[in-house]
Structures are given as structure tokens and as C-alpha cells.
Amino acid sequence: MPFEEDEYIFLVGADDRKHWIRVCYGMLKIPSLGTIDGSRFREMDDGSTMTLAGSDFTAFRPGTADLMGSLERGAQIIGPKDAASIIMNCDIKCGDRVLEVGAGSGSLTTALISAVAPNGSVHTLEFREDHAQRATKNIKRTGLERYWSCQIGDARDVSMDITADALVMDMPDPWAALKNLSKNLRPGGRLCAYVPNMNQMESIVKELRAENFFGVRAVEIIERGMEVHPGGVRPSFDMLGHTGYMVFGRKRA
């Protein structure tokens, strides 16, 4: 299917650098590459190649991981390896309603919206106005904002008229908000709390067990790349080690 106007795509050249653009069939300015006739995109599709300034570039529609990596960052983001585990363990799928606590820069939010669209929705509760503004800007860049809503409030005492299939909490003290927010999680609904240190992990595990959640468990995911070269393959010396702990549980009726 050819690229459509206002579609968010990226061009990649020989150096593998991504140049993000929003398709326009008129004259289109691409930072560091110059101005081109956007009507050329009418006949181009995902994976097509074009020549700009004497160099070849391939145009791609972004996947969820690409969108997450393109966001303007503030605080540390939840990346694809942890987001994928959250979506799988919370059984988040098309049509679900997800309540998220902590917008951050909108990275996990982007993954959650991609999982529930086009029939579901994500409602994000954010304590800080500046985080909400950054997340809003980033979500609008992805074109997914119609499946998302955001609210400023304190998760420990806010009142919301929402029943969610999954509750995802990225906040320093999720145990302090559990009693309040679990009212918005349907019976059988799944919860994930994302925390950076072991003391926080221990506290939310204890609170979930005290609240009689089922299947409470904590995990950490470590990712290591492989160096593949002619004549030899070895593990990379660099490793994406600790990012955060994920604590999962399921609400009993």
C-alpha cells in the first residue's frame, strides 16, 4: 500500500541513520537532506528506495519498537524488552482497556496503545504536568493519540470512573496506590508494577500478597547482543543489563 499523506515514516541511508518525516505530497523539507517533491511518495511503498542528494535511502513504515526509539526523552524510558514482557504477562491485546500510572516520555504508553488499537484504549494517570506534556507531544507524533487519554492526579487518592483489563504502574511507591487503584481493575484483571530497585520490588510484592492477588512474581530481563563477523561469532562485551524489576499479579474477585 503506497504511503499516504500525514503518515509517519523514516528514511534510512548507508549509515543506518533514521530520518523521520511526516509524508506530504507537496514540497517536503527533510532536515539534513534538503527539500524534495513529496509527490514521489505517491508511488512508493514500505521498503521502497529513493535517491536524495546523490545517495540512496530506503523508506520504511515504523514498527512499535521504532516509534519507541524515536521519542523525545526525559526520564529513563521503559524499552522494548521490558514493554514486550509487560504486554505478554498482562495479556494486553486488541480491544482491552489499560490503566497506566506514570506517563514518563510515553515509551511504554506507545507500546500499550499499539497493542490495544484499534478497538481498545489506554488511560494514563500522571502526577507531573511536565511529564504529561512531553508524553502528549510524543504520542501525537506517532499518530496513536485517538486511542489514548491522559489525566493529572495522584494515584494514591485519585478517583476515576474506569474499569480496566490491566493496570500498569511505573511509579516509585506502587504499594501506596494499590488499594486505591485496584478498585479500577476488573476481577481477573492483571497488574504489573515496574520498579528500579529491590527494596521497592519487595514492598510491592508484599502488598500484592496482602491484598490476595494471585500468581504474584517478580522478574528481571537481561539482554545481550551477538557480534557476527566473517569468520567468527561471539557475545557482545556490552550488555543491556538491569533496567528495572517487573512484578506481576492477578486480581481475585
XYZ file of C-alpha atoms in Angstrom:
253
model
C 0.000 0.000 0.000
C 1.548 3.352 -1.049
C 2.446 5.880 1.636
C -0.392 8.257 2.486
C -0.267 11.929 3.370
C 0.380 12.661 7.053
C 1.763 9.143 7.566
C 4.801 8.989 9.863
C 7.726 7.113 8.241
C 11.510 7.119 8.260
C 14.247 7.061 5.632
C 17.481 5.187 6.249
C 20.716 5.533 4.270
C 24.005 3.684 4.124
C 24.937 4.849 7.635
C 21.705 3.315 9.079
C 20.671 6.690 10.499
C 16.896 7.209 10.605
C 15.438 10.413 9.169
C 11.865 10.796 10.461
C 9.296 12.567 8.301
C 5.558 13.025 8.002
C 4.539 12.354 4.428
C 3.333 15.326 2.412
C 2.579 15.223 -1.320
C 3.763 18.833 -1.725
C 7.247 20.201 -1.200
C 8.744 18.490 1.840
C 11.766 19.615 3.835
C 13.824 16.813 5.376
C 16.348 18.016 7.969
C 19.959 17.451 6.848
C 18.777 16.092 3.474
C 17.137 19.133 1.893
C 13.787 19.783 0.224
C 12.158 17.222 -2.074
C 8.971 16.829 -4.100
C 6.743 14.846 -1.736
C 4.601 13.595 -4.628
C 7.287 10.957 -5.119
C 5.809 9.123 -2.110
C 2.552 8.502 -4.015
C 4.166 5.605 -5.855
C 6.354 4.364 -3.003
C 5.570 1.602 -0.525
C 7.152 0.124 2.578
C 10.765 -0.799 1.766
C 10.997 1.295 -1.430
C 14.252 3.064 -2.278
C 14.688 6.660 -3.474
C 17.715 8.790 -4.365
C 18.253 12.022 -2.452
C 21.265 14.314 -2.811
C 23.067 11.602 -4.768
C 22.563 8.890 -2.139
C 20.089 6.030 -1.852
C 17.594 5.922 1.003
C 15.043 3.252 1.884
C 11.637 4.299 3.229
C 10.023 2.226 5.968
C 6.833 2.342 7.978
C 7.863 2.239 11.648
C 7.088 -0.639 13.943
C 6.325 -0.160 17.623
C 9.982 -0.517 18.666
C 10.963 2.090 16.053
C 8.371 4.526 17.411
C 9.539 3.955 20.990
C 13.119 4.672 19.976
C 12.182 7.898 18.177
C 10.575 9.652 21.151
C 11.917 12.791 22.776
C 13.218 11.546 26.119
C 13.117 12.975 29.590
C 13.288 10.417 32.383
C 14.586 6.876 31.805
C 12.191 5.062 29.481
C 10.820 1.525 29.558
C 12.299 -0.074 26.439
C 11.077 -2.787 24.069
C 12.456 -5.776 26.024
C 10.526 -4.852 29.178
C 7.470 -3.483 27.350
C 7.069 -6.757 25.448
C 7.178 -8.721 28.707
C 4.589 -6.426 30.301
C 2.214 -6.795 27.351
C 2.597 -10.586 27.263
C 2.343 -11.204 31.022
C -0.623 -8.841 31.379
C -2.292 -10.428 28.328
C -2.845 -6.992 26.780
C -4.460 -7.275 23.356
C -6.644 -5.509 20.813
C -9.842 -4.229 22.441
C -8.533 -4.107 26.009
C -8.752 -1.102 28.311
C -5.488 -0.380 30.084
C -4.931 1.926 33.041
C -1.334 3.157 33.126
C 0.255 5.057 36.011
C 3.227 7.203 35.038
C 3.495 8.611 31.523
C 7.212 9.370 31.576
C 8.183 10.150 27.983
C 5.440 7.950 26.545
C 7.575 4.963 25.537
C 5.596 2.244 27.329
C 2.411 4.157 26.506
C 3.244 3.822 22.809
C 3.669 0.054 23.168
C 0.431 -0.289 25.138
C -1.591 1.736 22.625
C -0.176 -0.276 19.728
C -1.288 -3.469 21.489
C -4.895 -2.391 22.176
C -5.654 -0.405 18.986
C -7.912 -0.004 17.139
C -10.690 -1.269 19.424
C -9.194 -0.621 22.851
C -7.822 2.342 24.766
C -5.147 3.401 27.234
C -5.827 5.878 30.034
C -2.686 7.297 31.654
C -2.554 8.844 35.101
C 0.432 11.157 35.539
C 1.467 13.072 38.663
C 3.672 15.660 36.920
C 2.405 18.156 34.372
C 5.754 18.370 32.524
C 5.841 14.592 32.023
C 2.264 14.646 30.731
C 3.116 17.407 28.254
C 6.162 15.552 26.916
C 4.228 12.286 26.622
C 1.377 14.057 24.826
C 3.794 15.568 22.304
C 5.403 12.172 21.690
C 2.140 10.251 21.364
C 0.820 12.783 18.853
C 3.954 12.240 16.744
C 3.093 8.536 16.462
C -0.470 9.174 15.269
C -1.939 6.962 18.015
C -3.479 9.689 20.172
C -7.092 8.788 19.322
C -6.713 5.614 21.413
C -5.256 7.455 24.415
C -6.301 9.793 27.206
C -4.236 11.377 29.971
C -5.147 12.714 33.391
C -3.144 14.621 36.006
C -3.546 13.244 39.512
C -2.096 11.391 42.496
C -2.509 7.620 42.110
C -2.793 7.230 45.888
C -6.115 9.044 46.189
C -7.442 9.926 42.720
C -10.975 8.851 41.802
C -11.641 7.565 38.276
C -14.684 6.167 36.516
C -12.901 3.412 34.614
C -12.780 -0.388 34.729
C -9.557 -1.708 33.243
C -8.485 -5.114 31.986
C -4.904 -4.370 33.012
C -3.207 -1.977 35.426
C 0.422 -0.996 34.712
C 2.197 1.069 37.377
C 5.501 2.879 36.785
C 5.870 4.913 39.981
C 8.273 4.960 42.961
C 5.785 3.601 45.533
C 3.149 1.476 43.768
C 2.215 -0.244 47.042
C 0.913 3.101 48.335
C -1.583 3.324 45.456
C -2.589 -0.329 45.232
C -5.694 -0.182 47.444
C -6.990 2.859 45.609
C -6.312 1.723 42.027
C -7.212 -1.941 42.392
C -10.839 -0.747 42.543
C -10.454 0.206 38.877
C -9.125 -3.223 37.864
C -11.744 -5.793 36.899
C -11.863 -9.170 38.687
C -9.375 -11.408 36.913
C -7.526 -8.377 35.578
C -3.755 -8.358 35.535
C -1.328 -5.940 37.163
C 2.296 -5.019 36.563
C 4.384 -2.779 38.791
C 7.684 -1.590 37.298
C 10.310 -0.524 39.852
C 14.094 0.088 39.642
C 15.400 -1.323 42.933
C 14.981 -4.404 45.121
C 13.546 -2.630 48.143
C 10.699 -1.310 46.017
C 10.219 -4.734 44.470
C 9.964 -6.349 47.907
C 7.432 -3.779 49.115
C 5.027 -4.200 46.198
C 5.303 -7.996 46.300
C 4.349 -7.964 49.999
C 1.432 -5.608 49.368
C 0.076 -7.663 46.460
C 0.172 -10.800 48.579
C -1.509 -8.970 51.450
C -4.256 -7.899 49.038
C -4.717 -11.550 47.988
C -3.544 -11.176 44.392
C -2.943 -14.449 42.561
C 0.335 -15.575 40.987
C 2.500 -12.774 42.356
C 6.010 -12.964 40.936
C 8.930 -10.682 40.156
C 11.235 -10.870 37.144
C 14.187 -9.066 35.597
C 15.120 -9.330 31.922
C 18.709 -9.021 30.721
C 19.540 -8.675 27.034
C 22.876 -9.410 25.340
C 23.601 -8.945 21.670
C 25.785 -11.120 19.464
C 28.715 -9.882 17.374
C 28.529 -11.611 13.983
C 31.559 -11.124 11.710
C 33.050 -13.099 8.804
C 34.987 -15.944 10.372
C 33.662 -15.591 13.910
C 30.699 -15.042 16.194
C 30.845 -14.081 19.860
C 28.670 -12.478 22.538
C 28.932 -8.716 22.724
C 31.047 -7.252 25.507
C 28.295 -4.688 26.023
C 25.076 -5.903 27.600
C 21.740 -4.282 28.385
C 21.713 -5.427 31.975
C 19.470 -4.112 34.732
C 16.747 -1.677 33.713
C 14.018 -2.495 36.226
C 12.091 -5.202 38.039
C 8.611 -6.213 36.909
C 6.158 -7.529 39.483
C 3.049 -9.282 38.164
C -0.164 -10.409 39.800
C -3.816 -11.094 39.055
C -6.813 -9.746 40.933
C -9.191 -12.151 42.594
C -12.909 -11.349 42.703
